[in-house]
Short mmCIF file of C-alpha atoms in Angstrom, two decimals:
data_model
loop_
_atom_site.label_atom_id
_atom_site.label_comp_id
_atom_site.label_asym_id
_atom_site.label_seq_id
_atom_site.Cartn_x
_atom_site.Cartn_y
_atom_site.Cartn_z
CA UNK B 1 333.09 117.34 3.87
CA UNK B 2 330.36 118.96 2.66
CA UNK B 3 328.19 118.71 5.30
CA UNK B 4 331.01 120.06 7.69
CA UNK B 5 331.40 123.26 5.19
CA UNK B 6 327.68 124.10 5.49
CA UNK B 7 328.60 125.23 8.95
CA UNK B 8 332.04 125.95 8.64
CA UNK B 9 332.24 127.48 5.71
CA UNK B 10 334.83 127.21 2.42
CA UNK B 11 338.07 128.11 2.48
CA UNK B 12 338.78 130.67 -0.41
CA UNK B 13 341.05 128.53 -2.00
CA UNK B 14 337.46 127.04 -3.71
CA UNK B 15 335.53 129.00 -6.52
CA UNK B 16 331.71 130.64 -5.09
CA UNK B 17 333.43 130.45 -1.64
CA UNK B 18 331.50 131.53 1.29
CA UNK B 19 330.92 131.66 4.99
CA UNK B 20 329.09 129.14 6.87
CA UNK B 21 325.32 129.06 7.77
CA UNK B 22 326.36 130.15 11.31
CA UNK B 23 328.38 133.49 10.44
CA UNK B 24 325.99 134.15 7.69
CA UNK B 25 322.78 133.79 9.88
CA UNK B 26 324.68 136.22 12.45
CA UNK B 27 325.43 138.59 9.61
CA UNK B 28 321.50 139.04 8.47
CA UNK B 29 320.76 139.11 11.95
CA UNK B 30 322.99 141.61 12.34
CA UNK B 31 323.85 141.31 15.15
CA UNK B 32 326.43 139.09 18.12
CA UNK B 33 324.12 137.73 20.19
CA UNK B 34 321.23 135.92 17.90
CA UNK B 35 318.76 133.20 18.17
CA UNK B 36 319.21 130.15 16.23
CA UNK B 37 316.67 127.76 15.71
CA UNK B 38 317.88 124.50 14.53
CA UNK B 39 314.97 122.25 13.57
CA UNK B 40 315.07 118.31 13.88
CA UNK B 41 318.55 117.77 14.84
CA UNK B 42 317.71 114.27 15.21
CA UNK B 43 317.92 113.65 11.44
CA UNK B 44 321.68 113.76 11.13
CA UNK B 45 323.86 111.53 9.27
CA UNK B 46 327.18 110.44 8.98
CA UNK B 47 327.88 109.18 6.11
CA UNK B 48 330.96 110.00 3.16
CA UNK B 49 329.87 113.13 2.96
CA UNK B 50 331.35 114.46 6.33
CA UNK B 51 329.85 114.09 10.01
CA UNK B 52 327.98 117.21 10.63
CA UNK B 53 328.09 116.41 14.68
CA UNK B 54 331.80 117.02 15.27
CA UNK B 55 331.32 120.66 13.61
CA UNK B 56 328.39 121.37 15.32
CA UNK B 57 330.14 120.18 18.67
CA UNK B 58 332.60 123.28 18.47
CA UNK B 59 329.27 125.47 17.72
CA UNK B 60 327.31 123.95 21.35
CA UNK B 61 330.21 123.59 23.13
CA UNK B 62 330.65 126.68 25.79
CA UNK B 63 334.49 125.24 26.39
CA UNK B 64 335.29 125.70 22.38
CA UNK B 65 332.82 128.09 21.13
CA UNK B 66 334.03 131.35 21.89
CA UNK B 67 336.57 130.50 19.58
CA UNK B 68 335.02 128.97 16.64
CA UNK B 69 336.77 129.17 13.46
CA UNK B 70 335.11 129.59 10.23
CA UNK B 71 336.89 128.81 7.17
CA UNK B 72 335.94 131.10 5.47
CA UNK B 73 336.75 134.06 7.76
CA UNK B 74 339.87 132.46 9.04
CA UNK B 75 339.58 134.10 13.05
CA UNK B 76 338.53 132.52 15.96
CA UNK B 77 334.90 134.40 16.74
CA UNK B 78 333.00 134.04 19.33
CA UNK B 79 329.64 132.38 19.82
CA UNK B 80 329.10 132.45 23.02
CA UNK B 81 326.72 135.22 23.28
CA UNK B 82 324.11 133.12 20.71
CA UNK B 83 321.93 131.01 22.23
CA UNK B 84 320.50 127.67 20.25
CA UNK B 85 317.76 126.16 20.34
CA UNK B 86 317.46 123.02 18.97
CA UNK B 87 314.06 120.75 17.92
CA UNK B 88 313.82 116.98 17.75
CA UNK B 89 311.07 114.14 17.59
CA UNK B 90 313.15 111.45 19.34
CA UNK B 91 316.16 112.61 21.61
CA UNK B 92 317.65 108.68 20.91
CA UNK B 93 318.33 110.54 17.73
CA UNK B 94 320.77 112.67 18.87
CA UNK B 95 324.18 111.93 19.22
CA UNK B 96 325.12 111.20 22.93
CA UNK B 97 328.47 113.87 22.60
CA UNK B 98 326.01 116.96 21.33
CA UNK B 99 322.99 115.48 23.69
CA UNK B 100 325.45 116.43 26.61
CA UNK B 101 325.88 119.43 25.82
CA UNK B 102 322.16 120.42 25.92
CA UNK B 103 319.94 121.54 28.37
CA UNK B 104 316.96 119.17 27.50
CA UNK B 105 313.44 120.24 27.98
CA UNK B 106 310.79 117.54 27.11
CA UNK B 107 307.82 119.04 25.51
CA UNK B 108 304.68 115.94 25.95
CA UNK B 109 302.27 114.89 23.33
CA UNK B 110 298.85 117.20 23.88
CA UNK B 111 295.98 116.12 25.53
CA UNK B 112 292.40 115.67 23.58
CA UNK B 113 291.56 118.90 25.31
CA UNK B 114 294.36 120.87 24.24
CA UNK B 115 294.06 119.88 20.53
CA UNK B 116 290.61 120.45 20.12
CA UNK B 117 291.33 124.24 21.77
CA UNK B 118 294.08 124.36 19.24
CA UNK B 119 292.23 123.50 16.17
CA UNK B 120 289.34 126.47 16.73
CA UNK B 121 291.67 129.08 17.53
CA UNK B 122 294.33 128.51 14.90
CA UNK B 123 293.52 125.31 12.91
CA UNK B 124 290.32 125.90 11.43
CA UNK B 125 290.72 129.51 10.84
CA UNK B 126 294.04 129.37 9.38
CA UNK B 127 293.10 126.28 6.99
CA UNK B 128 289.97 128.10 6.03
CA UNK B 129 291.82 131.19 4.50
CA UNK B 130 294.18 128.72 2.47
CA UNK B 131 290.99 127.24 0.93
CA UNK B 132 289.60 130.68 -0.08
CA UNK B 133 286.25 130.40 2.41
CA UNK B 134 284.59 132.81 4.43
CA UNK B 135 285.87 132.54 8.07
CA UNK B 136 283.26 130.52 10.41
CA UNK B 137 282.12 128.22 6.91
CA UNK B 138 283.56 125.33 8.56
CA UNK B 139 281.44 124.07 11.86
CA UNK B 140 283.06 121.88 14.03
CA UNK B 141 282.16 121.23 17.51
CA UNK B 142 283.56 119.50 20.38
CA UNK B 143 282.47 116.28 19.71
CA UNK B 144 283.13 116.23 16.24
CA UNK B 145 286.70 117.38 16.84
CA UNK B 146 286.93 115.10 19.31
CA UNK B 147 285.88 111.84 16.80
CA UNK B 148 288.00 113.65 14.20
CA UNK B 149 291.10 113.01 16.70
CA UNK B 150 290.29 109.59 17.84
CA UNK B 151 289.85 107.74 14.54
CA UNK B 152 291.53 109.33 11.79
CA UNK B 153 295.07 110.87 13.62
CA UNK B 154 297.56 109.25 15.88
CA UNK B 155 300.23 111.36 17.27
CA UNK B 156 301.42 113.77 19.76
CA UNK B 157 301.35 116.89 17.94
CA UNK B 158 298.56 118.37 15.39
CA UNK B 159 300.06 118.05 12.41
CA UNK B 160 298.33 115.21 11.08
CA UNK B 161 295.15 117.00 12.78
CA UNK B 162 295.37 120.21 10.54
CA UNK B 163 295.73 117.86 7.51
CA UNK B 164 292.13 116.33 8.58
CA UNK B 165 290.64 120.13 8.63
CA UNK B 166 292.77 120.85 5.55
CA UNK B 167 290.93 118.14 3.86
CA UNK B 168 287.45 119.02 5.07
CA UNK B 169 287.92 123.04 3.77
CA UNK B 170 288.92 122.34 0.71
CA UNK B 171 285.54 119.91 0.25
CA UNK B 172 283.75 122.64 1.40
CA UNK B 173 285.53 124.93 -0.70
CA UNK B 174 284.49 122.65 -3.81
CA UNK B 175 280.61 122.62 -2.89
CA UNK B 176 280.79 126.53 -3.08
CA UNK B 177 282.67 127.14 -6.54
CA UNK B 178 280.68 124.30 -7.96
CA UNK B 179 277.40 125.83 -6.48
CA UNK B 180 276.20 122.06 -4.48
CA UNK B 181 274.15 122.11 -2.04
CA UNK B 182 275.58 120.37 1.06
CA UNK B 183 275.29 119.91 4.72
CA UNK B 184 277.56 120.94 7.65
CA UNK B 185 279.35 118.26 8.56
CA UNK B 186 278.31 115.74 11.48
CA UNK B 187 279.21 112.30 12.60
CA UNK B 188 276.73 110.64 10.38
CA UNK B 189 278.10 112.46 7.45
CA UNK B 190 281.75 112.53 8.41
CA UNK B 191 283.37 109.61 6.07
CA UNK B 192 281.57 111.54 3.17
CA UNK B 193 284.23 114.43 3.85
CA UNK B 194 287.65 111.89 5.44
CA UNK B 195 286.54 108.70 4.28
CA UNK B 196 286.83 105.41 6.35
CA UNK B 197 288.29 105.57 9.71
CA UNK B 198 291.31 104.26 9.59
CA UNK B 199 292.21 104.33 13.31
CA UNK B 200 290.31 103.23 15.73
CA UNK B 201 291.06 101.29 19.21
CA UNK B 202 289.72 97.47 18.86
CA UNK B 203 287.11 95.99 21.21
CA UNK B 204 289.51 93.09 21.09
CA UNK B 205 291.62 95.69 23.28
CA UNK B 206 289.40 95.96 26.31
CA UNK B 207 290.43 92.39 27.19
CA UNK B 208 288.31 90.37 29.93
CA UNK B 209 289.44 86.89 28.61
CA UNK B 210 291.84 84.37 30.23
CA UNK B 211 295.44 85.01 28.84
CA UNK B 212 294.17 88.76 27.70
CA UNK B 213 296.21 91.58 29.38
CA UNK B 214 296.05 95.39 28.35
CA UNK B 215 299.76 96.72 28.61
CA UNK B 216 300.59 100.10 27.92
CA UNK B 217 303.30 101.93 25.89
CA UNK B 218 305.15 104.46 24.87
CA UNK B 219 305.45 105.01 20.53
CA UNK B 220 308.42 107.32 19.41
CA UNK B 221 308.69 109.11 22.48
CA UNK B 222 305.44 111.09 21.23
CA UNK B 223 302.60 109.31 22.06
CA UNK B 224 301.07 106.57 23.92
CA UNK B 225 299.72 103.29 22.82
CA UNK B 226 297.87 99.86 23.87
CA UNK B 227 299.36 96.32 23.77
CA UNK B 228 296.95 93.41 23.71
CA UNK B 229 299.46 90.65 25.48
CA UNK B 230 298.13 86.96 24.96
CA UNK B 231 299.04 84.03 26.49
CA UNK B 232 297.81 80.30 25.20
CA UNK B 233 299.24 76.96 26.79
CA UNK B 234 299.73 73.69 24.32
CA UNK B 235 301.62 70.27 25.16
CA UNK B 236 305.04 70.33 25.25
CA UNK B 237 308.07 70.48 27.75
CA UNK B 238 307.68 73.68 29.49
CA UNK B 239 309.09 76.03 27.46
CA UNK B 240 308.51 79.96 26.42
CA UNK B 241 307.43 81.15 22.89
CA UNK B 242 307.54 84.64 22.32
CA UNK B 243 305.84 86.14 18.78
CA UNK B 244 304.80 89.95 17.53
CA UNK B 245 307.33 92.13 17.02
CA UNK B 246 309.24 92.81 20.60
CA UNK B 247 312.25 94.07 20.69
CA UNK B 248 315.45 92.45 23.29
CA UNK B 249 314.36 93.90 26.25
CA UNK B 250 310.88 92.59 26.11
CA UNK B 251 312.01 89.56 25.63
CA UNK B 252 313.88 89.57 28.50
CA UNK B 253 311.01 90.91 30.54
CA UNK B 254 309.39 87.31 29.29
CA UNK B 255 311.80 85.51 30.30
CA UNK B 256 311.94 87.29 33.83
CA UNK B 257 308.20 87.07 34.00
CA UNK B 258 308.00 83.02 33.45
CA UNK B 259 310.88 82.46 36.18
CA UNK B 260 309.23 84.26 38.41
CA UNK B 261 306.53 81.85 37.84
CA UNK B 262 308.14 78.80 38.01
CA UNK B 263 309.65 80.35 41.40
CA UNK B 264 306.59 81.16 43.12
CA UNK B 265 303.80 78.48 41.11
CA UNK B 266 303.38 76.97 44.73
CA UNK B 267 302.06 80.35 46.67
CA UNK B 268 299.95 81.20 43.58
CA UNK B 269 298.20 78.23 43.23
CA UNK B 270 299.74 77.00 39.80
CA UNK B 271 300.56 72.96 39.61
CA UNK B 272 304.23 72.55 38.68
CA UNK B 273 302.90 70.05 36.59
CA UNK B 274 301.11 72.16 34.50
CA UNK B 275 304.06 74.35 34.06
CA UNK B 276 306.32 71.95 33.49
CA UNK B 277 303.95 69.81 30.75
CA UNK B 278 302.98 72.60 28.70
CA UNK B 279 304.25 75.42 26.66
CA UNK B 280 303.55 78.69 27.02
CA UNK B 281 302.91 81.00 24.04
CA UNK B 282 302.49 84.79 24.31
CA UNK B 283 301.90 86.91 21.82
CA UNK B 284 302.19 91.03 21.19
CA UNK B 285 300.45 91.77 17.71
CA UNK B 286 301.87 95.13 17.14
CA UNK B 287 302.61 95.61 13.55
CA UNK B 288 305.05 98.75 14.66
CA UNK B 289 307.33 96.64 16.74
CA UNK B 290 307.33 97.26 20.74
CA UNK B 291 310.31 98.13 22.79
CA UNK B 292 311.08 99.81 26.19
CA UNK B 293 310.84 98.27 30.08
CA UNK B 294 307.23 98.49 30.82
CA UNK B 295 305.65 95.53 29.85
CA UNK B 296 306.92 92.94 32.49
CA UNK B 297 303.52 93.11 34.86
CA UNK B 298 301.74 92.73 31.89
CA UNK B 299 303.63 89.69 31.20
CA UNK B 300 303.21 88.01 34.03
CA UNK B 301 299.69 88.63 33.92
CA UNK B 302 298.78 86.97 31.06
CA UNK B 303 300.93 84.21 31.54
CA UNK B 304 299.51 83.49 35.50
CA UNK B 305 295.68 84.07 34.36
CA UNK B 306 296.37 81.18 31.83
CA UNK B 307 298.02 79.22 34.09
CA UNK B 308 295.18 79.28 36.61
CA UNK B 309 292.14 80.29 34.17
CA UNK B 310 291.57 83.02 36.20
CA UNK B 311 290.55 85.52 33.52
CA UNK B 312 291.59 89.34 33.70
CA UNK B 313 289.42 92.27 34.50
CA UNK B 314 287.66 93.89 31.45
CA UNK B 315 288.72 97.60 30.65
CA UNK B 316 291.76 97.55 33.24
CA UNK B 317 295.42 97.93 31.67
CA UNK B 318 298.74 97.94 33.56
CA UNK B 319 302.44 99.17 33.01
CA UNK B 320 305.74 98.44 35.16
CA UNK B 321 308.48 96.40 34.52
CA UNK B 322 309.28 93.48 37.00
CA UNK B 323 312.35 91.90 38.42
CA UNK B 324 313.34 88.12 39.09
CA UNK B 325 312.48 89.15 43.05
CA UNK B 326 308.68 90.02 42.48
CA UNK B 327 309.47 94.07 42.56
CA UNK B 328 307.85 96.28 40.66
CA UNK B 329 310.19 98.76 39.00
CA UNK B 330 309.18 102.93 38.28
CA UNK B 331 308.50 103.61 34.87
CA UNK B 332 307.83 107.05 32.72
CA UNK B 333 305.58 108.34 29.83
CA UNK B 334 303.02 108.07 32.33
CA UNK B 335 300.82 110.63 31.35
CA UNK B 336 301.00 109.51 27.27
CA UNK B 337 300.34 106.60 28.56
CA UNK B 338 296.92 107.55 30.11
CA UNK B 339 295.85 109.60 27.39
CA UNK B 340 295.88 106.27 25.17
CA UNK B 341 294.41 103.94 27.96
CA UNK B 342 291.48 106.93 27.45
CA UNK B 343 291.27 107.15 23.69
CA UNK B 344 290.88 103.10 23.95
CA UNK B 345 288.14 103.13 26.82
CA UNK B 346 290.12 101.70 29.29
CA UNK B 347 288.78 102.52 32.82
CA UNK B 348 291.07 101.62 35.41
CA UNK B 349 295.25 101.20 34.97
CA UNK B 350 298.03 99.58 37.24
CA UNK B 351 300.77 101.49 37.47
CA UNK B 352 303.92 102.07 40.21
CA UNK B 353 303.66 104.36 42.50
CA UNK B 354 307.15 105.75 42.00
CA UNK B 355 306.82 106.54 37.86
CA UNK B 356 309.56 109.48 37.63
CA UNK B 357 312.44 107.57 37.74
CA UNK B 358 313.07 105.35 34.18
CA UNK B 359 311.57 106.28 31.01
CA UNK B 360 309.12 103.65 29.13
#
């Protein structure tokens, strides 16, 4: 209930009784046709507290919000001259009656390029005045910028970026109240100032091994990322073991990918026998747990290069998601996607040549 009064306000009937965040934020505006920012709308909850959703429905709504009713004010007003604008890291977030309401813009993870741009015009200046240092103390160049992003941040946005500068100001900061004598920072130096690098791509990720295949993904809807899919054959009766942390519809894709196999063993030069005397194991080490419909080439991959000991090509990684027919369906998050088959060193990707259609 409370939740729903935030927006709808209190009736008077209850003691410090006001009007709701809407009408209030109109009234310092001053004015009937404000913007409102609502930021992270992804984070609501329903719990016994009240379902925030269903009030903010009548506030998106054009069919009911030009006669929105605060409790407070006790009048149908009209809201249909304020435009929202709503923020939110993962649109799965939102609740499907509000999401269809929205006109949804997708904003993509930056590019290497673009953050290292953004943290010497606004980053590096900005965290230098919070440390108390003369603008221009703080000397980072491309590369170093560059290293900074690669192995100690992993997102879409900057945020984690700025902390990184944050962090290197305020050492710098230190060496002049305390009157040290230090050096401008450089990679040789740099764990001095960050300490160890605690993300970096694995060689084990370039692949080049029987049973190795690079597959790429999509994390959080923010920012791309690199599967290492494995595939090892032991005795047994022909059947599919799937570890890591995938989520139902990579497992499916598995399944999909080994009865396509077993359909077309003949044509790809596999032994039936081999298939059918074996197990197959594949793995997906991904401590973060791996979901979407993009991994299903990669899947098949691993599991035919074992088969046939045909090992994979180094540095090449591939995305699409295949069907029980052999096709090849289109995929999205292509360009995150590329960014991290970059940031890992990969050189040459598989993908679809329609990509627009589904989203990874």
């Amino acid at each position: 209930v409370y939740k729903r009064q935030v927006i709808r306000g209190h009736r008077r009937t209850y003691v410090g009784a006001m009007c709701g965040r809407i009408l209030a934020g109109m009234k310092q505006a001053g004015t009937i046709n404000p913007v409102f920012l609502l930021d992270e709308i992804d984070k609501l909850t329903r719990d016994a507290h009240g379902d925030p959703s269903s009030a903010l429905l009548e506030v998106l709504d054009p069919a009911q919000n030009d006669h929105f009713k605060d409790n407070f004010l006790e009048l149908p007003y009209d809201l249909s001259q304020v435009m929202f604008i709503l923020t939110a890291n993962d649109i799965r977030g939102i609740p499907m009656p509000l999401r269809d309401r929205m006109e949804i813009i997708q904003l993509r993870s930056y590019t290497e390029i673009e953050k290292i741009h953004i943290a010497k015009s606004y980053l590096i200046p900005k965290q230098e005045k919070a440390a108390g240092i003369p603008e221009g103390t703080v000397k980072l160049d491309d590369d170093l910028l560059k290293l900074i992003i690669n192995q100690y941040t992993f997102e879409g946005g900057v945020r984690s970026l700025e902390r990184k500068i944050a962090e290197i100001c305020r050492k710098y900061a230190t060496f002049i109240v305390t009157g040290q004598k230090f050096k401008d920072i450089c990679a040789e130096n740099i764990e001095d100032y960050l300490g160890h690098n605690r993300i970096k791509e694995l060689d084990v990720y370039k692949g080049g091994n029987v049973g190795e295949v690079v597959g790429l993904s999509v994390v959080g809807d923010i920012t791309g990322g690199l599967l290492l899919i494995e595939a090892i054959l032991s005795e047994g009766k022909g059947e599919l073991q799937l570890t890591g942390q995938p989520g139902k519809m990579m497992q499916e894709s598995s399944k999909i990918a080994f009865s396509l196999i077993k359909s077309r063993a003949k044509s790809w030069g596999i032994p039936m026998d081999k298939i059918n005397k074996n197990n197959i194991h594949l793995s997906i080490p991904n401590k973060n747990g791996v979901e979407g419909p993009s991994a299903g080439i990669a899947m098949t991959t691993a599991m035919v290069s074992v088969f046939t000991g045909i090992p994979v090509k180094e540095k090449l990684a591939m995305t699409g998601e295949i069907s029980l027919s052999g096709r090849v369906f289109p995929i999205g998050g292509v360009r995150d996607k590329l960014i991290a088959a970059a940031r890992g060193g990969i050189k040459e990707c598989i993908i679809p040549v329609s990509y627009t259609h589904l989203r990874a």
